[in-house]
CSV table of C-alpha atoms in Angstrom, one decimal:
chain,number,residue,atom,x,y,z
A,49,MET,CA,0.0,0.0,0.0
A,50,TYR,CA,1.4,3.4,-1.0
A,51,LYS,CA,1.1,6.3,1.5
A,52,ALA,CA,-0.6,8.5,-1.0
A,53,GLY,CA,-4.1,9.8,-1.9
A,54,LEU,CA,-6.3,8.5,-4.7
A,55,VAL,CA,-8.9,11.1,-5.8
A,56,LEU,CA,-11.8,9.9,-8.0
A,57,GLU,CA,-14.0,12.5,-9.7
A,58,GLY,CA,-17.6,11.7,-10.5
A,59,GLY,CA,-19.3,12.3,-13.9
A,60,GLY,CA,-22.2,9.8,-14.2
A,61,MET,CA,-21.6,7.2,-16.9
A,62,LYS,CA,-18.3,9.0,-17.8
A,63,GLY,CA,-17.0,7.4,-14.6
A,64,ILE,CA,-16.5,4.2,-16.5
A,65,PHE,CA,-13.2,5.8,-17.6
A,66,THR,CA,-12.3,5.6,-13.9
A,67,ALA,CA,-13.4,1.9,-13.8
A,68,GLY,CA,-10.8,1.2,-16.5
A,69,VAL,CA,-8.0,2.9,-14.6
A,70,LEU,CA,-8.9,1.1,-11.4
A,71,ASP,CA,-8.9,-2.3,-13.1
A,72,LEU,CA,-5.3,-1.6,-14.2
A,73,LEU,CA,-4.4,-0.7,-10.7
A,74,MET,CA,-5.9,-4.0,-9.5
A,75,ASP,CA,-3.9,-5.9,-12.2
A,76,LYS,CA,-0.7,-4.3,-10.9
A,77,ASN,CA,-1.6,-4.7,-7.2
A,78,ILE,CA,-1.5,-1.0,-6.5
A,79,MET,CA,-3.4,0.3,-3.4
A,80,PHE,CA,-3.5,3.7,-1.8
A,81,SER,CA,-3.7,4.6,1.9
A,82,ASP,CA,-6.4,7.3,1.4
A,83,ILE,CA,-9.2,7.2,-1.2
A,84,TYR,CA,-11.7,10.0,-1.8
A,85,GLY,CA,-14.6,9.1,-4.1
A,86,VAL,CA,-17.2,11.5,-5.5
A,87,SER,CA,-20.5,10.3,-6.9
A,88,ALA,CA,-19.7,7.6,-9.5
A,89,GLY,CA,-16.1,7.7,-8.3
A,90,ALA,CA,-17.3,6.7,-4.8
A,91,CYS,CA,-19.3,3.8,-6.2
A,92,HIS,CA,-16.4,2.5,-8.3
A,93,MET,CA,-14.1,3.0,-5.3
A,94,THR,CA,-15.8,0.2,-3.5
A,95,SER,CA,-15.2,-2.5,-6.1
A,96,TYR,CA,-11.6,-1.4,-6.3
A,97,ILE,CA,-11.1,-1.8,-2.5
A,98,SER,CA,-12.8,-5.2,-2.5
A,99,GLY,CA,-10.5,-6.3,-5.3
A,100,GLN,CA,-13.4,-7.3,-7.7
A,101,ARG,CA,-11.8,-6.6,-11.0
A,102,GLY,CA,-14.3,-5.9,-13.8
A,103,ARG,CA,-17.2,-5.5,-11.4
A,104,ALA,CA,-17.5,-1.7,-11.9
A,105,PHE,CA,-17.6,-2.2,-15.6
A,106,ASP,CA,-20.1,-5.0,-15.4
A,107,ILE,CA,-22.6,-3.2,-13.3
A,108,SER,CA,-22.3,-0.1,-15.6
A,109,ILE,CA,-23.2,-2.2,-18.6
A,110,ASP,CA,-25.3,-5.2,-17.7
A,111,TYR,CA,-28.5,-3.5,-16.6
A,112,LEU,CA,-28.9,-0.7,-19.1
A,113,ASP,CA,-32.0,-2.3,-20.7
A,114,THR,CA,-33.7,-3.0,-17.4
A,115,ARG,CA,-36.8,-0.8,-17.6
A,116,TRP,CA,-37.0,0.1,-13.9
A,117,TYR,CA,-33.2,0.5,-13.4
A,118,CYS,CA,-32.5,3.9,-15.0
A,119,GLY,CA,-34.9,6.3,-16.7
A,120,ILE,CA,-38.1,8.2,-16.5
A,121,PRO,CA,-40.2,5.4,-15.1
A,122,SER,CA,-37.9,5.1,-12.1
A,123,LEU,CA,-37.8,8.9,-11.7
A,124,LEU,CA,-41.6,9.2,-11.7
A,125,PHE,CA,-42.3,6.4,-9.4
A,126,THR,CA,-39.3,6.5,-7.0
A,127,GLY,CA,-38.0,10.1,-7.3
A,128,ASN,CA,-34.6,8.8,-8.4
A,129,LEU,CA,-33.4,8.5,-12.0
A,130,PHE,CA,-31.5,5.4,-10.9
A,131,ASN,CA,-33.7,3.0,-9.0
A,132,THR,CA,-31.9,2.8,-5.6
A,133,ASP,CA,-33.5,-0.5,-4.6
A,134,ILE,CA,-31.8,-2.1,-7.6
A,135,ALA,CA,-28.5,-0.1,-7.6
A,136,TYR,CA,-27.8,-0.4,-3.9
A,137,GLY,CA,-29.8,-3.5,-3.0
A,138,LEU,CA,-30.6,-6.1,-5.7
A,139,ILE,CA,-27.3,-5.7,-7.6
A,140,PRO,CA,-24.8,-5.9,-4.7
A,141,ASN,CA,-26.8,-8.4,-2.8
A,142,ASP,CA,-27.9,-10.8,-5.5
A,143,LEU,CA,-27.1,-10.0,-9.2
A,144,ASN,CA,-23.4,-9.1,-8.8
A,145,PRO,CA,-22.6,-9.8,-5.2
A,146,PHE,CA,-20.3,-7.4,-3.4
A,147,ASP,CA,-17.4,-8.9,-1.4
A,148,HIS,CA,-17.9,-7.3,2.0
A,149,ASP,CA,-15.3,-9.3,3.7
A,150,ALA,CA,-12.6,-8.3,1.2
A,151,TYR,CA,-13.6,-4.7,1.5
A,152,GLU,CA,-13.4,-4.7,5.3
A,153,ARG,CA,-9.8,-6.0,5.2
A,154,TYR,CA,-8.7,-2.8,3.6
A,155,GLU,CA,-6.4,-1.0,6.1
A,156,GLY,CA,-6.6,2.5,4.7
A,157,ASN,CA,-9.1,5.2,4.8
A,158,ALA,CA,-11.9,5.5,2.2
A,159,TYR,CA,-14.3,8.5,2.0
A,160,SER,CA,-17.5,9.1,0.2
A,161,VAL,CA,-17.8,12.8,-0.6
A,162,VAL,CA,-21.2,14.4,-0.1
A,163,THR,CA,-22.8,17.8,0.1
A,164,ASP,CA,-24.7,18.9,3.2
A,165,VAL,CA,-27.9,20.5,2.0
A,166,GLU,CA,-28.3,22.7,5.1
A,167,THR,CA,-24.9,24.3,4.9
A,168,GLY,CA,-23.8,23.7,1.3
A,169,GLU,CA,-20.4,22.4,2.7
A,170,PRO,CA,-18.8,19.1,1.7
A,171,ALA,CA,-18.6,16.2,4.1
A,172,TYR,CA,-16.3,13.3,3.9
A,173,LEU,CA,-18.0,10.2,5.2
A,174,ARG,CA,-15.7,7.4,6.2
A,175,MET,CA,-16.5,4.1,4.5
A,176,LYS,CA,-15.2,1.4,6.9
A,177,SER,CA,-18.0,-0.9,5.6
A,178,CYS,CA,-20.6,-1.1,2.9
A,179,ARG,CA,-23.0,-3.2,4.9
A,180,GLY,CA,-26.6,-2.1,5.7
A,181,ARG,CA,-27.1,1.6,6.0
A,182,ASN,CA,-23.5,2.4,5.1
A,183,MET,CA,-24.7,2.1,1.5
A,184,ASP,CA,-26.6,5.4,2.1
A,185,LYS,CA,-23.2,7.1,2.2
A,186,LEU,CA,-22.6,6.0,-1.4
A,187,ARG,CA,-26.1,6.8,-2.5
A,188,ALA,CA,-25.8,10.3,-1.1
A,189,SER,CA,-22.6,11.0,-3.0
A,190,ALA,CA,-24.3,10.1,-6.2
A,191,SER,CA,-27.7,11.8,-5.6
A,192,LEU,CA,-27.8,14.6,-8.3
A,193,PRO,CA,-30.2,17.5,-7.7
A,194,LEU,CA,-33.5,17.3,-9.5
A,195,VAL,CA,-33.1,13.7,-10.5
A,196,ALA,CA,-32.5,12.1,-7.0
A,197,ARG,CA,-33.9,12.4,-3.5
A,198,MET,CA,-31.9,13.8,-0.7
A,199,VAL,CA,-30.3,11.0,1.5
A,200,GLU,CA,-30.3,11.2,5.3
A,201,VAL,CA,-27.2,9.9,7.1
A,202,ASN,CA,-26.9,10.2,10.9
A,203,GLY,CA,-29.5,12.9,11.0
A,204,ARG,CA,-28.0,15.1,8.2
A,205,LYS,CA,-29.4,15.4,4.7
A,206,TYR,CA,-27.0,15.1,1.7
A,207,LEU,CA,-26.8,15.4,-2.0
A,208,ASP,CA,-24.1,14.7,-4.7
A,209,GLY,CA,-20.6,15.4,-3.5
A,210,GLY,CA,-19.7,17.0,-6.8
A,211,LEU,CA,-21.8,20.1,-5.9
A,212,SER,CA,-19.4,21.2,-3.2
A,213,ASP,CA,-16.1,19.4,-3.9
A,214,ALA,CA,-16.0,17.8,-7.3
A,215,ILE,CA,-12.2,17.0,-7.1
A,216,PRO,CA,-11.2,16.6,-3.4
A,217,LEU,CA,-7.5,16.9,-4.0
A,218,GLU,CA,-7.1,19.8,-1.6
A,219,ARG,CA,-8.7,17.7,1.1
A,220,SER,CA,-6.3,14.8,0.5
A,221,ILE,CA,-3.3,17.1,0.6
A,222,MET,CA,-4.6,18.7,3.8
A,223,SER,CA,-4.9,15.2,5.3
A,224,GLY,CA,-1.2,14.7,4.8
A,225,ASN,CA,-0.8,13.2,1.4
A,226,SER,CA,2.0,14.8,-0.5
A,227,LYS,CA,1.5,12.5,-3.4
A,228,ASN,CA,-1.8,11.9,-5.1
A,229,LEU,CA,-3.2,10.0,-8.1
A,230,VAL,CA,-6.1,12.1,-9.5
A,231,ILE,CA,-8.5,10.4,-11.9
A,232,LEU,CA,-10.6,12.9,-13.8
A,233,THR,CA,-13.5,12.0,-16.1
A,234,LYS,CA,-13.4,15.2,-18.1
A,235,GLU,CA,-11.1,15.4,-21.1
A,236,VAL,CA,-7.9,17.5,-21.5
A,237,GLY,CA,-8.9,21.1,-22.1
A,238,TYR,CA,-12.4,20.8,-20.6
A,239,VAL,CA,-13.9,24.0,-19.2
A,240,ARG,CA,-17.2,23.9,-17.4
A,241,THR,CA,-19.9,26.4,-18.6
A,242,PRO,CA,-22.7,28.0,-16.5
A,243,ILE,CA,-26.0,26.2,-16.1
A,244,SER,CA,-29.0,27.5,-18.0
A,245,GLU,CA,-31.4,30.0,-16.6
A,246,ARG,CA,-34.1,27.5,-17.0
A,247,GLU,CA,-32.3,24.9,-14.9
A,248,LEU,CA,-31.5,27.5,-12.3
A,249,ALA,CA,-35.2,28.5,-12.1
A,250,LEU,CA,-36.1,24.8,-11.5
A,251,LEU,CA,-33.5,24.5,-8.8
A,252,LYS,CA,-34.7,27.6,-7.0
A,253,ILE,CA,-38.2,26.1,-7.0
A,254,ARG,CA,-37.2,22.6,-6.0
A,255,TYR,CA,-34.7,23.7,-3.3
A,256,ALA,CA,-36.5,26.8,-2.0
A,257,SER,CA,-35.9,25.5,1.5
A,258,TYR,CA,-32.3,24.7,0.8
A,259,PRO,CA,-30.9,27.9,-0.9
A,260,HIS,CA,-27.3,26.7,-0.6
A,261,ILE,CA,-28.0,24.0,-3.1
A,262,TRP,CA,-29.2,26.2,-5.9
A,263,LYS,CA,-26.5,28.7,-5.1
A,264,LEU,CA,-23.9,26.0,-5.4
A,265,MET,CA,-25.3,25.1,-8.8
A,266,ARG,CA,-25.4,28.7,-9.9
A,267,ASN,CA,-21.7,29.1,-9.3
A,268,ARG,CA,-20.6,25.5,-10.0
A,269,ASP,CA,-18.7,26.4,-13.2
A,270,ILE,CA,-16.6,29.0,-11.5
A,271,ARG,CA,-15.7,26.7,-8.6
A,272,TYR,CA,-15.0,23.7,-10.8
A,273,ASN,CA,-12.7,25.6,-13.2
A,274,LYS,CA,-10.8,26.9,-10.1
A,275,GLN,CA,-10.4,23.3,-9.0
A,276,LEU,CA,-9.0,22.3,-12.4
A,277,ALA,CA,-6.5,25.1,-12.2
A,278,PHE,CA,-5.5,23.9,-8.7
A,279,VAL,CA,-5.1,20.3,-9.9
A,280,GLU,CA,-2.8,21.5,-12.7
A,281,ARG,CA,-0.8,23.6,-10.3
A,282,MET,CA,-0.4,20.6,-7.9
A,283,GLU,CA,0.6,18.5,-10.9
A,284,LYS,CA,3.5,20.9,-11.7
A,285,GLU,CA,4.6,20.9,-8.0
A,286,GLY,CA,4.7,17.1,-7.9
A,287,LYS,CA,1.7,16.7,-5.5
A,288,ALA,CA,-0.6,15.2,-8.1
A,289,PHE,CA,-0.3,12.7,-10.9
A,290,VAL,CA,-3.3,13.1,-13.2
A,291,LEU,CA,-5.0,10.7,-15.5
A,292,ARG,CA,-7.9,11.8,-17.7
A,293,PRO,CA,-9.3,11.2,-21.2
A,294,ASP,CA,-7.2,12.7,-24.0
A,295,HIS,CA,-10.3,13.9,-25.9
A,296,LYS,CA,-14.0,14.3,-25.6
A,297,SER,CA,-15.7,10.9,-25.8
A,298,ASP,CA,-19.2,10.0,-27.2
A,299,THR,CA,-20.3,9.0,-23.7
A,300,LYS,CA,-22.8,11.2,-22.1
A,301,ARG,CA,-23.4,11.7,-18.4
A,302,ILE,CA,-26.4,9.4,-18.7
A,303,ASP,CA,-25.7,7.0,-21.5
A,304,LYS,CA,-27.2,3.7,-22.4
A,305,ASP,CA,-25.1,2.9,-25.4
A,306,PRO,CA,-22.8,0.0,-24.4
A,307,GLU,CA,-20.4,0.6,-27.2
A,308,HIS,CA,-19.8,4.2,-26.0
A,309,LEU,CA,-19.2,2.8,-22.5
A,310,LYS,CA,-16.9,0.0,-23.6
A,311,GLN,CA,-14.7,2.5,-25.6
A,312,LEU,CA,-14.4,4.8,-22.6
A,313,TYR,CA,-13.6,2.0,-20.3
A,314,LYS,CA,-10.9,0.8,-22.6
A,315,GLU,CA,-9.5,4.3,-22.9
A,316,GLY,CA,-9.3,4.4,-19.1
A,317,TYR,CA,-7.4,1.1,-18.9
A,318,ASP,CA,-5.1,2.0,-21.8
A,319,THR,CA,-4.3,5.4,-20.4
A,320,ALA,CA,-3.3,3.9,-17.0
A,321,LEU,CA,-1.2,1.2,-18.7
A,322,LYS,CA,0.5,3.8,-20.9
A,323,ASN,CA,1.4,5.8,-17.8
A,324,TYR,CA,2.2,2.9,-15.5
A,325,ASP,CA,6.0,3.3,-15.5
A,326,ARG,CA,5.7,7.0,-14.8
A,327,LEU,CA,3.2,6.4,-12.1
A,328,MET,CA,5.5,3.9,-10.4
A,329,GLU,CA,8.4,6.3,-10.6
A,330,TYR,CA,6.2,9.0,-9.1
A,331,LEU,CA,4.9,6.9,-6.2
A,332,GLY,CA,8.3,5.5,-5.5
A,333,SER,CA,10.2,8.8,-5.5
A,334,GLN,CA,11.0,10.7,-2.3
A,335,SER,CA,8.5,13.4,-1.2
């Protein structure tokens, strides 16, 4: 295990790029002492820690045609675009069983990044286990505004971690990690643009009682682009090693085309393989 941070950005189905990188890390038996997962990154983090190679890819692909798994029917009848009973219940318990024992043997620190709806601040929920209600910590991290319900954990209500800390590199550094592998799901040169006035109006209505949420969304582009600049600065200073797609892919945030997902997964794996020697040199060098 390397004394270093692993920072996993979210991005919906674009997170399958991360799944490809993590499978390469498993193939090379590379593990990190501190892992910060955001949204899809948090979900893929669990299969990486449990050592279930290919699982993150399989659960991203295998249930796309299931009517009640992802889509308008689920959103209308459950309040969640992704049916949480399937995603966090049926799949890990029965369809593609999660190895809880292997996960709990992990000796490092894993965190699911969420956003507190009352304060608008990020919270970093320790994931010692994925059993029972601990799954709510993952669900909260991946609960996008407007298309998912808020999730309550220990009396606090949370939404997607990407709202408040999309790339928690600063948190990892502040926790003592002078070296970090950062996996981004946005391509080289990506710049986030402001949300539309229509979407902002919907957010103001939906979260009238939680103004921090729509304010976070209103300024999300500014905050995210600042984080990208910080990542690039840390990369130059040797505090971050960054892997990300080389170009914009065909994969959308919500995408049911298996060929798109397979291509992006392969790009993630190939990108990690191409940079493997440099990564080993980076992790093995003195701080």
